[in-house]
Amino acid sequence: MQSTADATRSEVTERKMWDIQKSLPPLVFTFTRVEALRRCVLSRRTLTAFSITRALSLSSSLGRNEERNNKEVATKSLFDVKEKNKRAYIDMIRKFNERQVQKRGHVEFIYAAMKHMDEFGVSKDLEVYKALIDVFPKGKMIPRNMFQTEFQHYPKHQQCAIDLLQMMETNGIIPDMEVEVMLTNIFGKTSHPLRKFMRMYYWMPKFNNLSPWPVAKPVPQDPFELAKIALQRITSVDLLTKIEVYQTKNLKDSVDKTWIVSAQSPLQKEILERLPSDQPLYVEGAFKIWLRQACVQYFILRGQPKPYTDHETMIEKDDVSRLKTPFSDEKTTFKNLERLRTVHEQAEGTVIAIAATGSSSKDSLLSWIRFLQQEDQSLGRIPVLFSMTSPFGQVVSFEEDTVKRTVGVEK
């Protein structure tokens, strides 16, 4: 009798479970929900509306987590390509648009694509930014009233578009009118991304060519060319400055075989001739100068600062009680006259020459001083000290740094 009752109870349980399954939509009733309902039924709980709702919510949350993990894996798989260039990047966006017909997960995709821009070398391409903006759905996120406009209708999507425009501004990409049309069709005429576009479209062309030291776009990748451009920018205060290029292989007993770019003006040579022989000169560096995203290290040959002489000055401009006339008995003297300071004589010291080398090592700087001594004999009577002080830490050549890192990895 007991076995018959158990069989009857199990049949009733299965019948209830299948009745609930038939009442739910087929696409919503996943395996996780079936498992949750089966556990609820087998635990002999009363199948009330509250228990069914709780089981369905639990299973739906599990389903969302699984779907999110699958999306992350799918998004990452789009970037795993062998050839990383502009064509592969555009194809990746096209595949996402074909896969996501309902435009789901496009915000996460755009953020992930922005992280891989430098990797694919498309961070300065306007066409790529247009392709990413085109991923947003059209017409759905346009605000209908003033409250939706000011409270940023669809804030997550608008912030994503603003971040994309900010990345364009950081990389110096000036948007065109096509970008305005795309943003208008996506977010409307009064949206925050369109306001960001208007500010960029007004100000960026004004500041694009405002620098007095223009640099080519893109910046040359050759360190030798970058060194010449950097020294021309630094020494532009003296138009007579001459840029010289030396090869250490042409110098006898040179240890480091590299190139040297040196900058010195005739005015600096005159200052060097007037320097006393008992005051040493110092080689200091490395200092950094940035040419867009490229960094160049340079060194200076510095002398002692020129002392300032205090002269008697008038306290007020309208004070005429101390004026001197040629009819006075006081004799005119020229003892207080002194040479005017040049642009190279600063309060921190007198800059004699500037140089950049291929290895930034002490041996290359020693070769630089020897080249200067061959051109100007007055430098041979003045001692030169290599202080190598830099605000960025100890100066280490590229070869020495590579050897130290290799040894550390082997240990």
mmCIF file of C-alpha atoms in Angstrom:
data_model
loop_
_atom_site.group_PDB
_atom_site.id
_atom_site.type_symbol
_atom_site.label_atom_id
_atom_site.label_comp_id
_atom_site.label_asym_id
_atom_site.label_seq_id
_atom_site.Cartn_x
_atom_site.Cartn_y
_atom_site.Cartn_z
ATOM 1 C CA MET A 1 0.000 0.000 0.000
ATOM 2 C CA GLN A 2 2.835 2.384 0.868
ATOM 3 C CA SER A 3 4.626 1.813 -2.453
ATOM 4 C CA THR A 4 1.403 2.507 -4.303
ATOM 5 C CA ALA A 5 0.983 5.805 -2.392
ATOM 6 C CA ASP A 6 4.560 6.876 -3.195
ATOM 7 C CA ALA A 7 4.073 6.147 -6.877
ATOM 8 C CA THR A 8 0.866 8.121 -6.877
ATOM 9 C CA ARG A 9 2.586 11.060 -5.143
ATOM 10 C CA SER A 10 5.440 11.098 -7.664
ATOM 11 C CA GLU A 11 2.968 11.024 -10.563
ATOM 12 C CA VAL A 12 1.136 14.019 -9.104
ATOM 13 C CA THR A 13 4.448 15.854 -8.657
ATOM 14 C CA GLU A 14 5.516 15.269 -12.235
ATOM 15 C CA ARG A 15 2.072 16.301 -13.488
ATOM 16 C CA LYS A 16 2.264 19.588 -11.559
ATOM 17 C CA MET A 17 5.730 20.307 -12.870
ATOM 18 C CA TRP A 18 4.713 19.756 -16.500
ATOM 19 C CA ASP A 19 1.573 21.842 -16.051
ATOM 20 C CA ILE A 20 3.726 24.758 -14.870
ATOM 21 C CA GLN A 21 6.106 24.230 -17.771
ATOM 22 C CA LYS A 22 3.250 24.396 -20.303
ATOM 23 C CA SER A 23 1.992 27.661 -18.823
ATOM 24 C CA LEU A 24 5.373 29.414 -19.336
ATOM 25 C CA PRO A 25 6.716 30.669 -22.726
ATOM 26 C CA PRO A 26 9.032 28.150 -24.379
ATOM 27 C CA LEU A 27 11.940 30.615 -24.749
ATOM 28 C CA VAL A 28 11.766 31.742 -21.148
ATOM 29 C CA PHE A 29 11.600 28.276 -19.639
ATOM 30 C CA THR A 30 15.302 27.386 -19.578
ATOM 31 C CA PHE A 31 17.031 24.457 -17.974
ATOM 32 C CA THR A 32 17.919 26.437 -14.850
ATOM 33 C CA ARG A 33 14.267 27.280 -14.234
ATOM 34 C CA VAL A 34 13.217 23.640 -14.672
ATOM 35 C CA GLU A 35 15.850 22.595 -12.173
ATOM 36 C CA ALA A 36 14.704 25.235 -9.669
ATOM 37 C CA LEU A 37 11.062 24.151 -9.953
ATOM 38 C CA ARG A 38 11.976 20.490 -9.650
ATOM 39 C CA ARG A 39 13.887 21.165 -6.428
ATOM 40 C CA CYS A 40 10.929 23.121 -5.086
ATOM 41 C CA VAL A 41 8.486 20.327 -5.882
ATOM 42 C CA LEU A 42 10.641 17.478 -4.585
ATOM 43 C CA SER A 43 11.153 19.298 -1.283
ATOM 44 C CA ARG A 44 7.359 18.864 -0.723
ATOM 45 C CA ARG A 45 6.778 22.613 -0.532
ATOM 46 C CA THR A 46 3.429 24.073 -1.386
ATOM 47 C CA LEU A 47 3.537 25.366 -4.966
ATOM 48 C CA THR A 48 2.152 28.783 -4.253
ATOM 49 C CA ALA A 49 2.529 31.857 -6.449
ATOM 50 C CA PHE A 50 5.233 33.224 -4.125
ATOM 51 C CA SER A 51 7.389 30.090 -4.336
ATOM 52 C CA ILE A 52 7.074 29.919 -8.122
ATOM 53 C CA THR A 53 8.005 33.621 -8.487
ATOM 54 C CA ARG A 54 10.993 33.187 -6.205
ATOM 55 C CA ALA A 55 12.216 30.173 -8.140
ATOM 56 C CA LEU A 56 11.812 31.943 -11.461
ATOM 57 C CA SER A 57 13.652 35.087 -10.247
ATOM 58 C CA LEU A 58 16.517 32.993 -8.924
ATOM 59 C CA SER A 59 16.806 31.079 -12.170
ATOM 60 C CA SER A 60 16.554 34.252 -14.264
ATOM 61 C CA SER A 61 19.420 35.868 -12.334
ATOM 62 C CA LEU A 62 21.543 32.802 -12.972
ATOM 63 C CA GLY A 63 20.611 32.980 -16.630
ATOM 64 C CA ARG A 64 21.627 36.648 -16.831
ATOM 65 C CA ASN A 65 25.018 35.899 -15.286
ATOM 66 C CA GLU A 66 25.602 33.117 -17.775
ATOM 67 C CA GLU A 67 24.534 35.385 -20.647
ATOM 68 C CA ARG A 68 26.852 38.172 -19.423
ATOM 69 C CA ASN A 69 29.802 35.803 -19.223
ATOM 70 C CA ASN A 70 29.067 34.562 -22.721
ATOM 71 C CA LYS A 71 28.950 38.171 -23.975
ATOM 72 C CA GLU A 72 32.315 38.960 -22.403
ATOM 73 C CA VAL A 73 33.874 35.899 -23.975
ATOM 74 C CA ALA A 74 32.324 36.748 -27.328
ATOM 75 C CA THR A 75 33.519 40.382 -27.111
ATOM 76 C CA LYS A 76 37.057 39.365 -26.247
ATOM 77 C CA SER A 77 37.132 36.822 -29.061
ATOM 78 C CA LEU A 78 36.522 39.604 -31.609
ATOM 79 C CA PHE A 79 39.872 41.207 -30.763
ATOM 80 C CA ASP A 80 41.882 37.976 -30.975
ATOM 81 C CA VAL A 81 43.114 38.327 -34.548
ATOM 82 C CA LYS A 82 46.516 37.739 -36.071
ATOM 83 C CA GLU A 83 46.815 40.911 -38.159
ATOM 84 C CA LYS A 84 45.950 43.947 -36.043
ATOM 85 C CA ASN A 85 45.384 46.856 -38.406
ATOM 86 C CA LYS A 86 42.637 49.219 -39.512
ATOM 87 C CA ARG A 87 40.992 46.719 -41.851
ATOM 88 C CA ALA A 88 40.725 44.093 -39.106
ATOM 89 C CA TYR A 89 39.324 46.686 -36.705
ATOM 90 C CA ILE A 90 36.598 47.770 -39.158
ATOM 91 C CA ASP A 91 35.738 44.110 -39.848
ATOM 92 C CA MET A 92 35.393 43.529 -36.112
ATOM 93 C CA ILE A 93 32.838 46.369 -35.859
ATOM 94 C CA ARG A 94 30.966 45.045 -38.888
ATOM 95 C CA LYS A 95 30.763 41.551 -37.391
ATOM 96 C CA PHE A 96 29.378 42.955 -34.158
ATOM 97 C CA ASN A 97 26.677 44.873 -36.039
ATOM 98 C CA GLU A 98 25.732 41.762 -37.976
ATOM 99 C CA ARG A 99 25.657 39.631 -34.834
ATOM 100 C CA GLN A 100 23.774 42.081 -32.607
ATOM 101 C CA VAL A 101 20.730 42.870 -34.735
ATOM 102 C CA GLN A 102 18.769 44.119 -31.714
ATOM 103 C CA LYS A 103 21.666 46.404 -30.656
ATOM 104 C CA ARG A 104 22.330 44.864 -27.257
ATOM 105 C CA GLY A 105 25.625 45.264 -25.436
ATOM 106 C CA HIS A 106 26.813 48.025 -27.757
ATOM 107 C CA VAL A 107 28.005 50.250 -24.875
ATOM 108 C CA GLU A 108 30.241 47.493 -23.503
ATOM 109 C CA PHE A 109 31.489 46.757 -27.009
ATOM 110 C CA ILE A 110 32.411 50.413 -27.657
ATOM 111 C CA TYR A 111 34.324 50.669 -24.376
ATOM 112 C CA ALA A 112 36.173 47.433 -25.159
ATOM 113 C CA ALA A 113 36.955 48.667 -28.676
ATOM 114 C CA MET A 114 38.318 51.951 -27.301
ATOM 115 C CA LYS A 115 40.810 50.037 -25.148
ATOM 116 C CA HIS A 116 42.214 48.212 -28.196
ATOM 117 C CA MET A 117 42.605 51.277 -30.439
ATOM 118 C CA ASP A 118 46.296 51.781 -29.758
ATOM 119 C CA GLU A 119 46.873 48.060 -30.181
ATOM 120 C CA PHE A 120 45.406 48.175 -33.700
ATOM 121 C CA GLY A 121 47.001 51.555 -34.496
ATOM 122 C CA VAL A 122 43.703 53.338 -35.269
ATOM 123 C CA SER A 123 43.568 55.849 -32.406
ATOM 124 C CA LYS A 124 44.112 58.762 -34.829
ATOM 125 C CA ASP A 125 41.739 57.689 -37.606
ATOM 126 C CA LEU A 126 38.484 59.640 -37.939
ATOM 127 C CA GLU A 127 36.833 56.887 -39.996
ATOM 128 C CA VAL A 128 37.190 54.421 -37.122
ATOM 129 C CA TYR A 129 35.545 56.818 -34.674
ATOM 130 C CA LYS A 130 32.646 57.246 -37.077
ATOM 131 C CA ALA A 131 32.261 53.476 -37.288
ATOM 132 C CA LEU A 132 32.079 53.234 -33.488
ATOM 133 C CA ILE A 133 29.500 56.026 -33.274
ATOM 134 C CA ASP A 134 27.424 54.224 -35.884
ATOM 135 C CA VAL A 135 27.116 51.225 -33.511
ATOM 136 C CA PHE A 136 24.558 53.127 -31.389
ATOM 137 C CA PRO A 137 20.892 52.479 -32.271
ATOM 138 C CA LYS A 138 19.176 55.274 -34.186
ATOM 139 C CA GLY A 139 16.087 57.180 -33.021
ATOM 140 C CA LYS A 140 15.510 55.269 -29.799
ATOM 141 C CA MET A 141 17.431 57.569 -27.455
ATOM 142 C CA ILE A 142 16.246 60.962 -28.713
ATOM 143 C CA PRO A 143 14.715 62.959 -25.802
ATOM 144 C CA ARG A 144 11.064 63.920 -26.195
ATOM 145 C CA ASN A 145 10.819 66.774 -23.700
ATOM 146 C CA MET A 146 12.965 69.199 -21.716
ATOM 147 C CA PHE A 147 13.164 66.966 -18.645
ATOM 148 C CA GLN A 148 14.633 64.078 -20.604
ATOM 149 C CA THR A 149 17.088 66.487 -22.189
ATOM 150 C CA GLU A 150 18.424 67.995 -18.960
ATOM 151 C CA PHE A 151 18.404 64.741 -16.959
ATOM 152 C CA GLN A 152 20.430 63.046 -19.722
ATOM 153 C CA HIS A 153 18.046 60.618 -21.358
ATOM 154 C CA TYR A 154 19.779 57.199 -21.518
ATOM 155 C CA PRO A 155 22.709 58.447 -19.385
ATOM 156 C CA LYS A 156 24.886 55.371 -19.828
ATOM 157 C CA HIS A 157 24.781 55.648 -23.598
ATOM 158 C CA GLN A 158 25.317 59.407 -23.655
ATOM 159 C CA GLN A 159 28.295 59.109 -21.323
ATOM 160 C CA CYS A 160 29.764 56.450 -23.592
ATOM 161 C CA ALA A 161 29.450 58.810 -26.567
ATOM 162 C CA ILE A 162 31.021 61.665 -24.556
ATOM 163 C CA ASP A 163 33.948 59.426 -23.592
ATOM 164 C CA LEU A 164 34.432 58.518 -27.245
ATOM 165 C CA LEU A 165 34.470 62.207 -28.229
ATOM 166 C CA GLN A 166 36.894 62.947 -25.390
ATOM 167 C CA MET A 167 39.231 60.292 -26.750
ATOM 168 C CA MET A 168 39.048 62.009 -30.126
ATOM 169 C CA GLU A 169 39.956 65.322 -28.504
ATOM 170 C CA THR A 170 42.860 63.775 -26.600
ATOM 171 C CA ASN A 171 44.298 62.322 -29.805
ATOM 172 C CA GLY A 172 43.809 65.600 -31.696
ATOM 173 C CA ILE A 173 41.127 64.325 -34.095
ATOM 174 C CA ILE A 174 38.877 67.143 -35.338
ATOM 175 C CA PRO A 175 35.317 65.923 -36.042
ATOM 176 C CA ASP A 176 33.490 66.912 -39.211
ATOM 177 C CA MET A 177 29.848 67.600 -40.069
ATOM 178 C CA GLU A 178 29.130 63.924 -40.663
ATOM 179 C CA VAL A 179 29.761 63.261 -36.979
ATOM 180 C CA GLU A 180 27.194 65.936 -36.136
ATOM 181 C CA VAL A 181 24.585 64.287 -38.351
ATOM 182 C CA MET A 182 25.259 60.889 -36.760
ATOM 183 C CA LEU A 183 24.982 62.228 -33.212
ATOM 184 C CA THR A 184 21.789 64.106 -34.094
ATOM 185 C CA ASN A 185 20.167 60.953 -35.461
ATOM 186 C CA ILE A 186 21.175 58.984 -32.361
ATOM 187 C CA PHE A 187 20.743 61.386 -29.413
ATOM 188 C CA GLY A 188 18.892 64.397 -30.834
ATOM 189 C CA LYS A 189 19.779 68.067 -31.290
ATOM 190 C CA THR A 190 19.704 68.974 -27.579
ATOM 191 C CA SER A 191 21.720 66.056 -26.188
ATOM 192 C CA HIS A 192 24.931 66.308 -24.191
ATOM 193 C CA PRO A 193 27.117 64.477 -26.758
ATOM 194 C CA LEU A 194 26.070 66.994 -29.412
ATOM 195 C CA ARG A 195 27.026 69.855 -27.064
ATOM 196 C CA LYS A 196 30.420 68.236 -26.602
ATOM 197 C CA PHE A 197 30.763 67.990 -30.387
ATOM 198 C CA MET A 198 29.930 71.686 -30.826
ATOM 199 C CA ARG A 199 32.625 72.731 -28.357
ATOM 200 C CA MET A 200 35.182 70.527 -30.111
ATOM 201 C CA TYR A 201 34.150 71.725 -33.573
ATOM 202 C CA TYR A 202 34.593 75.357 -32.504
ATOM 203 C CA TRP A 203 37.797 75.272 -30.469
ATOM 204 C CA MET A 204 39.928 72.488 -31.945
ATOM 205 C CA PRO A 205 40.485 74.117 -35.367
ATOM 206 C CA LYS A 206 41.557 77.312 -33.595
ATOM 207 C CA PHE A 207 44.219 75.548 -31.505
ATOM 208 C CA ASN A 208 45.297 73.044 -34.153
ATOM 209 C CA ASN A 209 47.977 75.240 -35.790
ATOM 210 C CA LEU A 210 48.537 77.708 -32.963
ATOM 211 C CA SER A 211 51.850 76.257 -31.721
ATOM 212 C CA PRO A 212 54.934 78.250 -32.809
ATOM 213 C CA TRP A 213 56.856 74.951 -33.012
ATOM 214 C CA PRO A 214 54.785 72.757 -35.341
ATOM 215 C CA VAL A 215 55.538 69.054 -35.379
ATOM 216 C CA ALA A 216 54.775 66.745 -38.271
ATOM 217 C CA LYS A 217 51.763 64.435 -38.075
ATOM 218 C CA PRO A 218 52.571 61.671 -37.416
ATOM 219 C CA VAL A 219 55.753 62.291 -35.447
ATOM 220 C CA PRO A 220 58.887 60.670 -36.958
ATOM 221 C CA GLN A 221 59.829 57.415 -35.282
ATOM 222 C CA ASP A 222 63.585 57.787 -35.888
ATOM 223 C CA PRO A 223 65.311 58.944 -32.642
ATOM 224 C CA PHE A 224 67.907 60.844 -34.684
ATOM 225 C CA GLU A 225 65.260 62.957 -36.433
ATOM 226 C CA LEU A 226 63.428 63.500 -33.134
ATOM 227 C CA ALA A 227 66.650 64.739 -31.510
ATOM 228 C CA LYS A 228 67.192 67.342 -34.252
ATOM 229 C CA ILE A 229 63.591 68.568 -34.007
ATOM 230 C CA ALA A 230 63.833 68.795 -30.220
ATOM 231 C CA LEU A 231 67.063 70.825 -30.247
ATOM 232 C CA GLN A 232 65.674 73.171 -32.888
ATOM 233 C CA ARG A 233 62.693 73.823 -30.639
ATOM 234 C CA ILE A 234 64.822 74.373 -27.509
ATOM 235 C CA THR A 235 67.341 76.688 -29.200
ATOM 236 C CA SER A 236 64.748 78.749 -31.091
ATOM 237 C CA VAL A 237 65.380 81.599 -28.608
ATOM 238 C CA ASP A 238 68.612 82.288 -30.490
ATOM 239 C CA LEU A 239 68.102 82.269 -34.251
ATOM 240 C CA LEU A 240 71.855 82.030 -34.926
ATOM 241 C CA THR A 241 72.127 78.649 -33.218
ATOM 242 C CA LYS A 242 73.783 76.041 -35.392
ATOM 243 C CA ILE A 243 72.944 72.329 -35.195
ATOM 244 C CA GLU A 244 75.928 70.010 -35.615
ATOM 245 C CA VAL A 245 75.857 66.232 -36.052
ATOM 246 C CA TYR A 246 78.802 64.105 -34.908
ATOM 247 C CA GLN A 247 79.590 60.419 -35.253
ATOM 248 C CA THR A 248 81.622 59.000 -32.397
ATOM 249 C CA LYS A 249 83.255 56.475 -34.735
ATOM 250 C CA ASN A 250 85.164 59.406 -36.263
ATOM 251 C CA LEU A 251 86.688 60.196 -32.871
ATOM 252 C CA LYS A 252 89.786 58.372 -31.778
ATOM 253 C CA ASP A 253 89.507 56.120 -28.696
ATOM 254 C CA SER A 254 85.730 56.518 -28.505
ATOM 255 C CA VAL A 255 84.010 53.728 -26.577
ATOM 256 C CA ASP A 256 80.341 54.220 -27.437
ATOM 257 C CA LYS A 257 79.633 54.092 -31.173
ATOM 258 C CA THR A 258 76.613 56.338 -31.672
ATOM 259 C CA TRP A 259 75.485 59.705 -33.038
ATOM 260 C CA ILE A 260 75.516 63.089 -31.285
ATOM 261 C CA VAL A 261 73.361 66.110 -32.115
ATOM 262 C CA SER A 262 74.847 69.314 -30.672
ATOM 263 C CA ALA A 263 73.487 72.876 -30.658
ATOM 264 C CA GLN A 264 75.591 75.992 -30.011
ATOM 265 C CA SER A 265 75.349 79.598 -31.153
ATOM 266 C CA PRO A 266 78.161 82.133 -31.835
ATOM 267 C CA LEU A 267 76.975 84.086 -28.797
ATOM 268 C CA GLN A 268 77.532 81.054 -26.594
ATOM 269 C CA LYS A 269 81.040 80.682 -27.979
ATOM 270 C CA GLU A 270 81.785 84.303 -27.064
ATOM 271 C CA ILE A 271 80.537 83.675 -23.536
ATOM 272 C CA LEU A 272 82.785 80.597 -23.346
ATOM 273 C CA GLU A 273 85.852 82.648 -24.280
ATOM 274 C CA ARG A 274 85.157 85.152 -21.471
ATOM 275 C CA LEU A 275 84.743 82.496 -18.759
ATOM 276 C CA PRO A 276 87.572 82.235 -16.213
ATOM 277 C CA SER A 277 89.621 79.058 -16.215
ATOM 278 C CA ASP A 278 89.199 78.450 -12.465
ATOM 279 C CA GLN A 279 85.416 77.950 -12.669
ATOM 280 C CA PRO A 280 84.440 74.482 -13.916
ATOM 281 C CA LEU A 281 81.652 73.646 -16.342
ATOM 282 C CA TYR A 282 79.055 70.970 -15.612
ATOM 283 C CA VAL A 283 77.359 68.423 -17.869
ATOM 284 C CA GLU A 284 73.843 67.939 -16.493
ATOM 285 C CA GLY A 285 70.914 65.796 -17.558
ATOM 286 C CA ALA A 286 69.057 63.987 -18.747
ATOM 287 C CA PHE A 287 66.141 66.368 -19.171
ATOM 288 C CA LYS A 288 63.017 65.500 -21.110
ATOM 289 C CA ILE A 289 61.144 67.262 -23.875
ATOM 290 C CA TRP A 290 57.970 65.861 -25.415
ATOM 291 C CA LEU A 291 57.139 65.997 -29.126
ATOM 292 C CA ARG A 292 53.512 64.865 -29.025
ATOM 293 C CA GLN A 293 53.767 61.254 -27.792
ATOM 294 C CA ALA A 294 57.542 60.987 -28.349
ATOM 295 C CA CYS A 295 60.025 61.783 -25.575
ATOM 296 C CA VAL A 296 63.573 63.041 -26.194
ATOM 297 C CA GLN A 297 66.302 63.250 -23.557
ATOM 298 C CA TYR A 298 68.876 66.028 -23.807
ATOM 299 C CA PHE A 299 71.888 67.280 -21.816
ATOM 300 C CA ILE A 300 73.317 70.741 -21.204
ATOM 301 C CA LEU A 301 76.799 72.137 -20.658
ATOM 302 C CA ARG A 302 76.279 74.704 -17.902
ATOM 303 C CA GLY A 303 78.561 77.308 -16.368
ATOM 304 C CA GLN A 304 78.334 79.257 -13.127
ATOM 305 C CA PRO A 305 75.519 81.811 -12.936
ATOM 306 C CA LYS A 306 76.501 85.410 -13.571
ATOM 307 C CA PRO A 307 76.282 87.441 -10.340
ATOM 308 C CA TYR A 308 73.792 90.246 -10.224
ATOM 309 C CA THR A 309 75.031 93.757 -9.386
ATOM 310 C CA ASP A 310 72.759 95.996 -7.365
ATOM 311 C CA HIS A 311 72.497 99.475 -8.846
ATOM 312 C CA GLU A 312 71.033 102.569 -7.289
ATOM 313 C CA THR A 313 67.575 103.171 -8.713
ATOM 314 C CA MET A 314 64.981 105.878 -8.324
ATOM 315 C CA ILE A 315 62.152 105.141 -5.943
ATOM 316 C CA GLU A 316 59.566 107.190 -7.811
ATOM 317 C CA LYS A 317 59.374 108.008 -11.490
ATOM 318 C CA ASP A 318 58.317 111.605 -10.838
ATOM 319 C CA ASP A 319 61.159 112.320 -8.378
ATOM 320 C CA VAL A 320 63.336 115.060 -9.974
ATOM 321 C CA SER A 321 65.422 115.951 -6.929
ATOM 322 C CA ARG A 322 68.293 113.644 -7.919
ATOM 323 C CA LEU A 323 68.640 114.467 -11.572
ATOM 324 C CA LYS A 324 72.176 115.059 -12.834
ATOM 325 C CA THR A 325 73.011 117.726 -15.377
ATOM 326 C CA PRO A 326 76.170 118.200 -17.425
ATOM 327 C CA PHE A 327 76.679 121.561 -15.656
ATOM 328 C CA SER A 328 77.200 119.950 -12.263
ATOM 329 C CA ASP A 329 80.629 119.632 -10.714
ATOM 330 C CA GLU A 330 80.366 115.814 -10.445
ATOM 331 C CA LYS A 331 82.509 114.041 -13.002
ATOM 332 C CA THR A 332 80.893 111.459 -15.216
ATOM 333 C CA THR A 333 82.288 107.947 -14.773
ATOM 334 C CA PHE A 334 81.657 104.728 -16.643
ATOM 335 C CA LYS A 335 82.477 102.340 -13.832
ATOM 336 C CA ASN A 336 78.855 101.312 -13.350
ATOM 337 C CA LEU A 337 78.371 100.212 -16.949
ATOM 338 C CA GLU A 338 78.240 96.466 -17.517
ATOM 339 C CA ARG A 339 77.484 94.093 -20.333
ATOM 340 C CA LEU A 340 73.829 93.257 -20.843
ATOM 341 C CA ARG A 341 72.736 89.753 -20.024
ATOM 342 C CA THR A 342 72.070 87.430 -22.907
ATOM 343 C CA VAL A 343 69.276 84.905 -23.179
ATOM 344 C CA HIS A 344 71.751 82.130 -22.360
ATOM 345 C CA GLU A 345 72.740 83.658 -18.985
ATOM 346 C CA GLN A 346 69.987 82.595 -16.651
ATOM 347 C CA ALA A 347 69.689 82.742 -12.869
ATOM 348 C CA GLU A 348 70.388 78.983 -12.587
ATOM 349 C CA GLY A 349 73.504 79.164 -14.739
ATOM 350 C CA THR A 350 74.952 79.978 -18.137
ATOM 351 C CA VAL A 351 74.057 77.475 -20.862
ATOM 352 C CA ILE A 352 77.073 76.893 -23.107
ATOM 353 C CA ALA A 353 75.780 74.075 -25.332
ATOM 354 C CA ILE A 354 72.991 71.495 -25.615
ATOM 355 C CA ALA A 355 73.212 67.953 -26.967
ATOM 356 C CA ALA A 356 71.272 64.732 -27.421
ATOM 357 C CA THR A 357 72.949 61.374 -28.028
ATOM 358 C CA GLY A 358 71.759 58.042 -29.325
ATOM 359 C CA SER A 359 72.553 56.124 -26.129
ATOM 360 C CA SER A 360 72.500 58.919 -23.473
ATOM 361 C CA SER A 361 75.534 57.332 -21.834
ATOM 362 C CA LYS A 362 78.511 58.956 -20.132
ATOM 363 C CA ASP A 363 80.868 57.754 -22.858
ATOM 364 C CA SER A 364 78.817 59.492 -25.560
ATOM 365 C CA LEU A 365 78.777 62.719 -23.521
ATOM 366 C CA LEU A 366 82.544 62.525 -23.096
ATOM 367 C CA SER A 367 82.855 62.228 -26.865
ATOM 368 C CA TRP A 368 80.598 65.287 -27.215
ATOM 369 C CA ILE A 369 82.936 67.370 -25.006
ATOM 370 C CA ARG A 370 85.926 66.218 -27.008
ATOM 371 C CA PHE A 371 84.246 67.321 -30.245
ATOM 372 C CA LEU A 372 83.551 70.744 -28.713
ATOM 373 C CA GLN A 373 87.175 71.044 -27.610
ATOM 374 C CA GLN A 374 88.334 70.400 -31.159
ATOM 375 C CA GLU A 375 86.174 73.258 -32.464
ATOM 376 C CA ASP A 376 86.852 75.729 -29.625
ATOM 377 C CA GLN A 377 90.286 75.710 -28.018
ATOM 378 C CA SER A 378 89.109 77.865 -25.108
ATOM 379 C CA LEU A 379 87.141 74.915 -23.735
ATOM 380 C CA GLY A 380 90.376 72.988 -23.251
ATOM 381 C CA ARG A 381 91.567 75.344 -20.475
ATOM 382 C CA ILE A 382 88.354 74.970 -18.420
ATOM 383 C CA PRO A 383 87.705 71.829 -16.369
ATOM 384 C CA VAL A 384 84.475 69.947 -17.172
ATOM 385 C CA LEU A 385 82.669 67.917 -14.526
ATOM 386 C CA PHE A 386 80.026 65.286 -15.284
ATOM 387 C CA SER A 387 77.464 65.731 -12.544
ATOM 388 C CA MET A 388 74.729 63.801 -14.427
ATOM 389 C CA THR A 389 72.074 65.148 -12.100
ATOM 390 C CA SER A 390 68.543 64.763 -13.383
ATOM 391 C CA PRO A 391 65.143 65.450 -11.809
ATOM 392 C CA PHE A 392 63.987 62.083 -13.188
ATOM 393 C CA GLY A 393 66.492 59.912 -11.338
ATOM 394 C CA GLN A 394 69.797 58.288 -12.202
ATOM 395 C CA VAL A 395 70.764 58.332 -15.870
ATOM 396 C CA VAL A 396 71.296 54.834 -17.257
ATOM 397 C CA SER A 397 72.058 54.072 -20.877
ATOM 398 C CA PHE A 398 69.727 51.849 -22.850
ATOM 399 C CA GLU A 399 72.287 49.059 -23.217
ATOM 400 C CA GLU A 400 73.141 49.010 -19.494
ATOM 401 C CA ASP A 401 69.467 48.967 -18.523
ATOM 402 C CA THR A 402 68.795 46.060 -20.879
ATOM 403 C CA VAL A 403 71.710 44.041 -19.486
ATOM 404 C CA LYS A 404 70.600 44.618 -15.876
ATOM 405 C CA ARG A 405 67.043 43.512 -16.596
ATOM 406 C CA THR A 406 68.260 40.408 -18.436
ATOM 407 C CA VAL A 407 70.507 39.398 -15.547
ATOM 408 C CA GLY A 408 67.671 39.959 -13.058
ATOM 409 C CA VAL A 409 65.319 37.704 -15.040
ATOM 410 C CA GLU A 410 67.904 34.931 -15.250
ATOM 411 C CA LYS A 411 68.444 35.008 -11.492
#
